[in-house]
Tab-separated table of C-alpha atoms in Angstrom:
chain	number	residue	atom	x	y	z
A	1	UNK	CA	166.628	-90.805	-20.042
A	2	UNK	CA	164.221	-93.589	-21.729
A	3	UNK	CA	161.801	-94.805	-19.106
A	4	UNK	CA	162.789	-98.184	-18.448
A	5	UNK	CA	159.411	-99.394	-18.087
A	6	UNK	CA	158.160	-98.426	-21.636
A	7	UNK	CA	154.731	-96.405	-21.633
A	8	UNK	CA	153.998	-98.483	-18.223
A	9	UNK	CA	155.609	-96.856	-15.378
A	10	UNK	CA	154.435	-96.108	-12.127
A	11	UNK	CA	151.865	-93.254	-13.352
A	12	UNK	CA	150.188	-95.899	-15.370
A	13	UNK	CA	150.197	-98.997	-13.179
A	14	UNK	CA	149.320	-97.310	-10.067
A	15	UNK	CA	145.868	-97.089	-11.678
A	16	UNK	CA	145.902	-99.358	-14.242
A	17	UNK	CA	143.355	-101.764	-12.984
A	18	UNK	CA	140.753	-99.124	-11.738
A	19	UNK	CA	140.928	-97.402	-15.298
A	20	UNK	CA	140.453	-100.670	-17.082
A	21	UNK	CA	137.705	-101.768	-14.878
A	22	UNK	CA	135.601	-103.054	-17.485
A	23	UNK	CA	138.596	-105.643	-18.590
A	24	UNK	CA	139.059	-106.705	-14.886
A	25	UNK	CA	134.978	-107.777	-15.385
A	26	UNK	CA	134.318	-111.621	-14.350
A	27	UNK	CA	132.364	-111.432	-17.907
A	28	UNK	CA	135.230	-110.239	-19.847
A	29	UNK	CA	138.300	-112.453	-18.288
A	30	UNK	CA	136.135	-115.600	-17.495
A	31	UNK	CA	135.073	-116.147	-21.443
A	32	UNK	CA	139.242	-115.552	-22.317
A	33	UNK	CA	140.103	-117.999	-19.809
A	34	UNK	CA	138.158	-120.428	-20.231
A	35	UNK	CA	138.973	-120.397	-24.016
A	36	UNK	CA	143.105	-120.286	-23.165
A	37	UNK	CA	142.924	-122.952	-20.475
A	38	UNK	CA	141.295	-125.290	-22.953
A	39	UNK	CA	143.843	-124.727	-25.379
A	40	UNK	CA	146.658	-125.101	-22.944
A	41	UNK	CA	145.108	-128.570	-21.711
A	42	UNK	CA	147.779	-130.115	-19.235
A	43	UNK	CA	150.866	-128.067	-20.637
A	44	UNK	CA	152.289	-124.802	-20.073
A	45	UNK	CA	151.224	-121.305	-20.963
A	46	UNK	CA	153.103	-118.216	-21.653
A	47	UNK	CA	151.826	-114.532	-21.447
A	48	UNK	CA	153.532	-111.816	-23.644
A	49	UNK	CA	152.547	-108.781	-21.914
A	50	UNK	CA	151.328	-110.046	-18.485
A	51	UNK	CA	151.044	-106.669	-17.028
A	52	UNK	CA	148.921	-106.551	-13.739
A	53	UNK	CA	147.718	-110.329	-13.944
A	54	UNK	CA	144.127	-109.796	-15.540
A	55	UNK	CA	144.523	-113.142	-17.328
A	56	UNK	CA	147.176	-114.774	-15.837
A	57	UNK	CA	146.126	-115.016	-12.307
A	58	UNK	CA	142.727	-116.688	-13.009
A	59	UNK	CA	144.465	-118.995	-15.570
A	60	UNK	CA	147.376	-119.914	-12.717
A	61	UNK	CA	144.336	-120.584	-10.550
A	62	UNK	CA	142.582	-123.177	-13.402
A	63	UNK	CA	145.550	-125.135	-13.014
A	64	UNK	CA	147.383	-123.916	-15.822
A	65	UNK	CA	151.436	-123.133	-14.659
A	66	UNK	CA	151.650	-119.638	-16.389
A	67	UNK	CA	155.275	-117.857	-16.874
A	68	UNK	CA	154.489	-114.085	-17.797
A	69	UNK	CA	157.168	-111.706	-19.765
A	70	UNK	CA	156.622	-107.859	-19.241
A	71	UNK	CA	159.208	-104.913	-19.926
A	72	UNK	CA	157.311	-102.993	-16.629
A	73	UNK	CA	158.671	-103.794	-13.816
A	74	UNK	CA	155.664	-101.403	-12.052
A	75	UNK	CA	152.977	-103.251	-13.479
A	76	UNK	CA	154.165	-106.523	-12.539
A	77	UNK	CA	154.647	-105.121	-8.894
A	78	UNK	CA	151.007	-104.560	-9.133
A	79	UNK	CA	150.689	-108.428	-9.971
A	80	UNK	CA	153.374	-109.382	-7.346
A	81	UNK	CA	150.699	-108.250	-4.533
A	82	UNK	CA	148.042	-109.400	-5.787
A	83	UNK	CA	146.528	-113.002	-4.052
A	84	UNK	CA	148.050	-115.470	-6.109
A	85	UNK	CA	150.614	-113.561	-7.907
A	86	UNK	CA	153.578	-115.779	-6.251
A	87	UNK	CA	151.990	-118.298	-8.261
A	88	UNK	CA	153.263	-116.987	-11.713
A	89	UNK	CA	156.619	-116.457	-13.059
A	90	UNK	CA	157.829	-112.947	-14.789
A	91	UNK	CA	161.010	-112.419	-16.670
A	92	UNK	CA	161.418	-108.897	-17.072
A	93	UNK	CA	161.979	-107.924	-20.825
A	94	UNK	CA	160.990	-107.464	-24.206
A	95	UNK	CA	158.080	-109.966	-25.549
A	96	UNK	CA	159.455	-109.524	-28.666
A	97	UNK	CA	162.728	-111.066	-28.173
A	98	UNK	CA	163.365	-112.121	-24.174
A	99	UNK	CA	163.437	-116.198	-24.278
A	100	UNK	CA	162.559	-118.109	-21.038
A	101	UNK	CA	163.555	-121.703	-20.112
A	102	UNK	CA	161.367	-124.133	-21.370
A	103	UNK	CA	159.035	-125.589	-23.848
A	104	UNK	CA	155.252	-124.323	-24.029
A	105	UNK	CA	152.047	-125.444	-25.160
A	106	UNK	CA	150.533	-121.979	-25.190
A	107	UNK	CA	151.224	-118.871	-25.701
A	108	UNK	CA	148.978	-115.867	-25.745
A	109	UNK	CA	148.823	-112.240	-25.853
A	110	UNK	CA	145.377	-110.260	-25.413
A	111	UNK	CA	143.923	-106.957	-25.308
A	112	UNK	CA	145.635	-105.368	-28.169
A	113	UNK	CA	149.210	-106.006	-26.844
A	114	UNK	CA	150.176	-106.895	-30.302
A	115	UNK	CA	149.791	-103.162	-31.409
A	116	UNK	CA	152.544	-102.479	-28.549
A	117	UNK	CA	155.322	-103.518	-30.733
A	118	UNK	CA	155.405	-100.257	-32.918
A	119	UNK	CA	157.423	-101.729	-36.411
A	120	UNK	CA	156.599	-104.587	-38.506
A	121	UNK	CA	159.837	-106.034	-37.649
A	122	UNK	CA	158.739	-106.336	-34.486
A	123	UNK	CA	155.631	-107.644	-34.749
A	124	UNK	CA	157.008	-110.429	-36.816
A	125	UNK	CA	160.142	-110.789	-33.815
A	126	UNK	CA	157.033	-111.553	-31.959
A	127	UNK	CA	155.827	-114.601	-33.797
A	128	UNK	CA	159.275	-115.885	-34.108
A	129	UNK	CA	159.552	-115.770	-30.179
A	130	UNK	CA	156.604	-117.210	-29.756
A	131	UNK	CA	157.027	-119.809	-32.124
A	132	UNK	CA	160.550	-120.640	-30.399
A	133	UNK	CA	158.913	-121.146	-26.938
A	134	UNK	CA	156.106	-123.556	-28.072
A	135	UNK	CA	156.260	-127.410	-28.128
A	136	UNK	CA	155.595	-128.925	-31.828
A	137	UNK	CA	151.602	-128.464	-32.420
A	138	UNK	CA	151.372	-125.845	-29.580
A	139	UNK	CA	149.058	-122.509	-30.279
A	140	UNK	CA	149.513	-119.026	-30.520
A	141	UNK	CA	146.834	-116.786	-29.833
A	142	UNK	CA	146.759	-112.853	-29.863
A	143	UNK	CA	143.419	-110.780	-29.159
A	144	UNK	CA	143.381	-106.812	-31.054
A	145	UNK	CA	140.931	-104.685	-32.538
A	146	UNK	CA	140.305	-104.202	-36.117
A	147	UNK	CA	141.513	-101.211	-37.080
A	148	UNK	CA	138.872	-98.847	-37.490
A	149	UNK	CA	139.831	-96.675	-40.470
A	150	UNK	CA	136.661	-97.297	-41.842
A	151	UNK	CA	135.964	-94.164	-39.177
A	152	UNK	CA	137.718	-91.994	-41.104
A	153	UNK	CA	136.351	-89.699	-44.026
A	154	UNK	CA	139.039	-88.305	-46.327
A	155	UNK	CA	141.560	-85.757	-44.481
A	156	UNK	CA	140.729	-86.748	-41.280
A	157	UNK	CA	143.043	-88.912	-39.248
A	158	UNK	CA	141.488	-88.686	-35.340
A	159	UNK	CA	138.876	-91.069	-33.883
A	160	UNK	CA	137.651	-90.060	-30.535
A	161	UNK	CA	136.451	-92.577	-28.435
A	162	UNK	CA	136.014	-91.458	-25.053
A	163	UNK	CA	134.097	-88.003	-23.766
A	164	UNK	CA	133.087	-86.116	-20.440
A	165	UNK	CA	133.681	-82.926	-19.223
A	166	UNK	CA	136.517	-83.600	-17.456
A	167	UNK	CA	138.865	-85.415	-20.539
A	168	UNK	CA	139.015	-86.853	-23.395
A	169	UNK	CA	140.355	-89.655	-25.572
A	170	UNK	CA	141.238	-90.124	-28.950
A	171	UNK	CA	143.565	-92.143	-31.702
A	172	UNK	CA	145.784	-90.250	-34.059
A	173	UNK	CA	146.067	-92.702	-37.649
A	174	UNK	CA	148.587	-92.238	-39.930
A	175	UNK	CA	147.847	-94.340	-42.962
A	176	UNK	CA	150.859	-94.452	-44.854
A	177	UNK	CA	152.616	-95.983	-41.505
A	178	UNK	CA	150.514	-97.687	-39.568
A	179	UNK	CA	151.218	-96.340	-36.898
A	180	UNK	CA	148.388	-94.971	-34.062
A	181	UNK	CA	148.755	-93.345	-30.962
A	182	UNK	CA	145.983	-93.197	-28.261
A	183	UNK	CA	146.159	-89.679	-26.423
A	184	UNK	CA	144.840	-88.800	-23.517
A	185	UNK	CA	143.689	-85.972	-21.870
A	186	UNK	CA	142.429	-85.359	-18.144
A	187	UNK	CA	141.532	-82.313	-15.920
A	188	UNK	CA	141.461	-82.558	-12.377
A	189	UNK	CA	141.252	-79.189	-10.504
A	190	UNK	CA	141.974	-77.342	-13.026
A	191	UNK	CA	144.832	-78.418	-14.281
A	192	UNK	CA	145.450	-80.480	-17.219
A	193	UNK	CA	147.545	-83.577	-18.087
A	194	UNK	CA	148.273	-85.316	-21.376
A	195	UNK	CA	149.498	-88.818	-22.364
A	196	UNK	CA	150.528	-90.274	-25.791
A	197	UNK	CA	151.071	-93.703	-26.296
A	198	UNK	CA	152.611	-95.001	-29.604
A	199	UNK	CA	150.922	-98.072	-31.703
A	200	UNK	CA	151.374	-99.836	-34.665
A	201	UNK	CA	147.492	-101.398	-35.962
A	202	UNK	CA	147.715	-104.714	-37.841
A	203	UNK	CA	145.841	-106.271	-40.207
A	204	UNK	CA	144.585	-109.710	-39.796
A	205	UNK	CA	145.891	-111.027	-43.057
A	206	UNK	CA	149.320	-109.414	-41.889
A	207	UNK	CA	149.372	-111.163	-39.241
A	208	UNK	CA	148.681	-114.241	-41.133
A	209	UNK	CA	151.803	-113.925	-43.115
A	210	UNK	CA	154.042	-113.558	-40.150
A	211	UNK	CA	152.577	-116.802	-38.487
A	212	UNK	CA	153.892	-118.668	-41.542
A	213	UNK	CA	157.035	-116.819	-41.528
A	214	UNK	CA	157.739	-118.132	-38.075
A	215	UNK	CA	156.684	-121.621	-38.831
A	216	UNK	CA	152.523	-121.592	-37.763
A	217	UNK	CA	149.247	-121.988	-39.404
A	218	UNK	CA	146.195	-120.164	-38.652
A	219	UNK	CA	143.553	-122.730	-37.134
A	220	UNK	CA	141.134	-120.784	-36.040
A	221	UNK	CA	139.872	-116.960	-35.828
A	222	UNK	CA	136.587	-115.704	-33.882
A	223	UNK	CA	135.722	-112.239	-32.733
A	224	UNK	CA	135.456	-112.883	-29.702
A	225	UNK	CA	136.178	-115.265	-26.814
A	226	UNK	CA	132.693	-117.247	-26.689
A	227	UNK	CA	133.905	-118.115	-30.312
A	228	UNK	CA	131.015	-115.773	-32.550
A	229	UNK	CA	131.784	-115.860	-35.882
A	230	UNK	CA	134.335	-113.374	-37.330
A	231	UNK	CA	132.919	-111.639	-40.043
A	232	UNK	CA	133.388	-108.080	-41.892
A	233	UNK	CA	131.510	-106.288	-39.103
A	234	UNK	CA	133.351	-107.492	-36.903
A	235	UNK	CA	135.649	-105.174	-34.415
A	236	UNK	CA	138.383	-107.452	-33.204
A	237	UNK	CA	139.227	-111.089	-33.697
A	238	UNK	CA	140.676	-113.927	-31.790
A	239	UNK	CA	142.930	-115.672	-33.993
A	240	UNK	CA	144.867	-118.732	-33.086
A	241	UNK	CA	148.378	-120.298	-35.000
A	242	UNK	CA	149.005	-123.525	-34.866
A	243	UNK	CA	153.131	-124.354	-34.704
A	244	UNK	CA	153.713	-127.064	-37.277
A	245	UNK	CA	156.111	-130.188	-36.047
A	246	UNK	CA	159.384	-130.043	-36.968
């Protein structure tokens, strides 16, 4: 039977936090933040994705009333306990496609979450929602890597990026698709364990398109929070659509 919770179920969430530790940094979620809370002004923000709380909490506790849409019901558990976490609404669902009540003026989705949705159809579902929930002039703003196929010599289609002696980490590319999994492998006394999870990589420019499809215009596009310029070295971006008025 399909996990109900996606690739995010209790295995994952239990130590979600601890095995992102360097996302959960003041130094990483304080520069996002402050970035999203100053494009949310006095209005409200929505979080595709809102897993554990990384971004939402501290947001919630700038002021900012934050509603949060996640398909795992585990992870948001983990937010649920958290100090604070009363303070932010979840609907349970699909980011793609679940609507909430209400009119936004921000909405966001960070740390690759994009890549999540694993067809172009659903990437571009994405925008679409998005684009219903916010006011007229309200932003849309999505964090994710570059995808690094510059990596890859001819006939090879694996990118390790993580090493020790007790696992290992590495992205399977297939070109023709698009689509990437990350794979992971651990040992811990001696016996192994394996995870796959399935992504779709997207280009900037792509992503372009399907703002205008659902009715936005890029305004702006950084690599990285702190707002340094995005250039052709540059390993992720921070882009942000503008809805047009209707």
């Amino acid at each position: 039977m399909e996990d109900p919770d996606g690739c995010f179920g209790e295995d994952v969430a239990a130590t979600y936090d601890e095995d992102s530790a360097d996302m959960f940094a003041p130094e990483a979620v304080e520069p996002a933040v402050d970035f999203l809370a100053d494009l949310a002004g006095d209005g409200r923000a929505l979080e595709f994705g809102v897993g554990t709380g990384r971004i939402a909490l501290p947001l919630a506790r700038r002021g900012v009333p934050v509603h949060g849409v996640d398909l795992s019901r585990a992870m948001v558990e983990r937010l649920r306990a958290k100090p604070g976490g009363d303070a932010v609404g979840v609907t349970i669902g699909d980011f793609a496609t679940t609507r909430v009540d209400g009119a936004f003026a921000l909405a966001y989705l960070v740390y690759n979450t994009i890549n999540n949705l694993t067809s172009q159809d659903a990437q571009l579902a994405c925008f679409e929602n998005a684009a219903a929930h916010l006011e007229p002039g309200g932003r849309f703003v999505i964090e994710v890597g570059v995808p690094e196929l510059r990596k890859l010599p001819p006939g090879q289609t694996v990118v390790p990026f993580r090493t020790s002696p007790t696992g290992w980490a590495y992205d399977v590319y297939d070109c023709a698709t698009q689509s990437l999994s990350s794979n992971y492998v651990d040992v811990t006394g001696g016996r192994g364990s394996f995870r796959s999870i399935p992504f779709r990589y997207v280009w900037p420019s792509e992503l372009d398109l399907m703002a205008r499809i659902a009715g936005m215009r890029l305004v702006e596009r950084w690599q990285s929070w702190t707002r340094e310029p995005f250039t052709h070295e540059s390993p992720e971006h921070i882009s942000v659509w503008r809805k047009t008025a209707e």
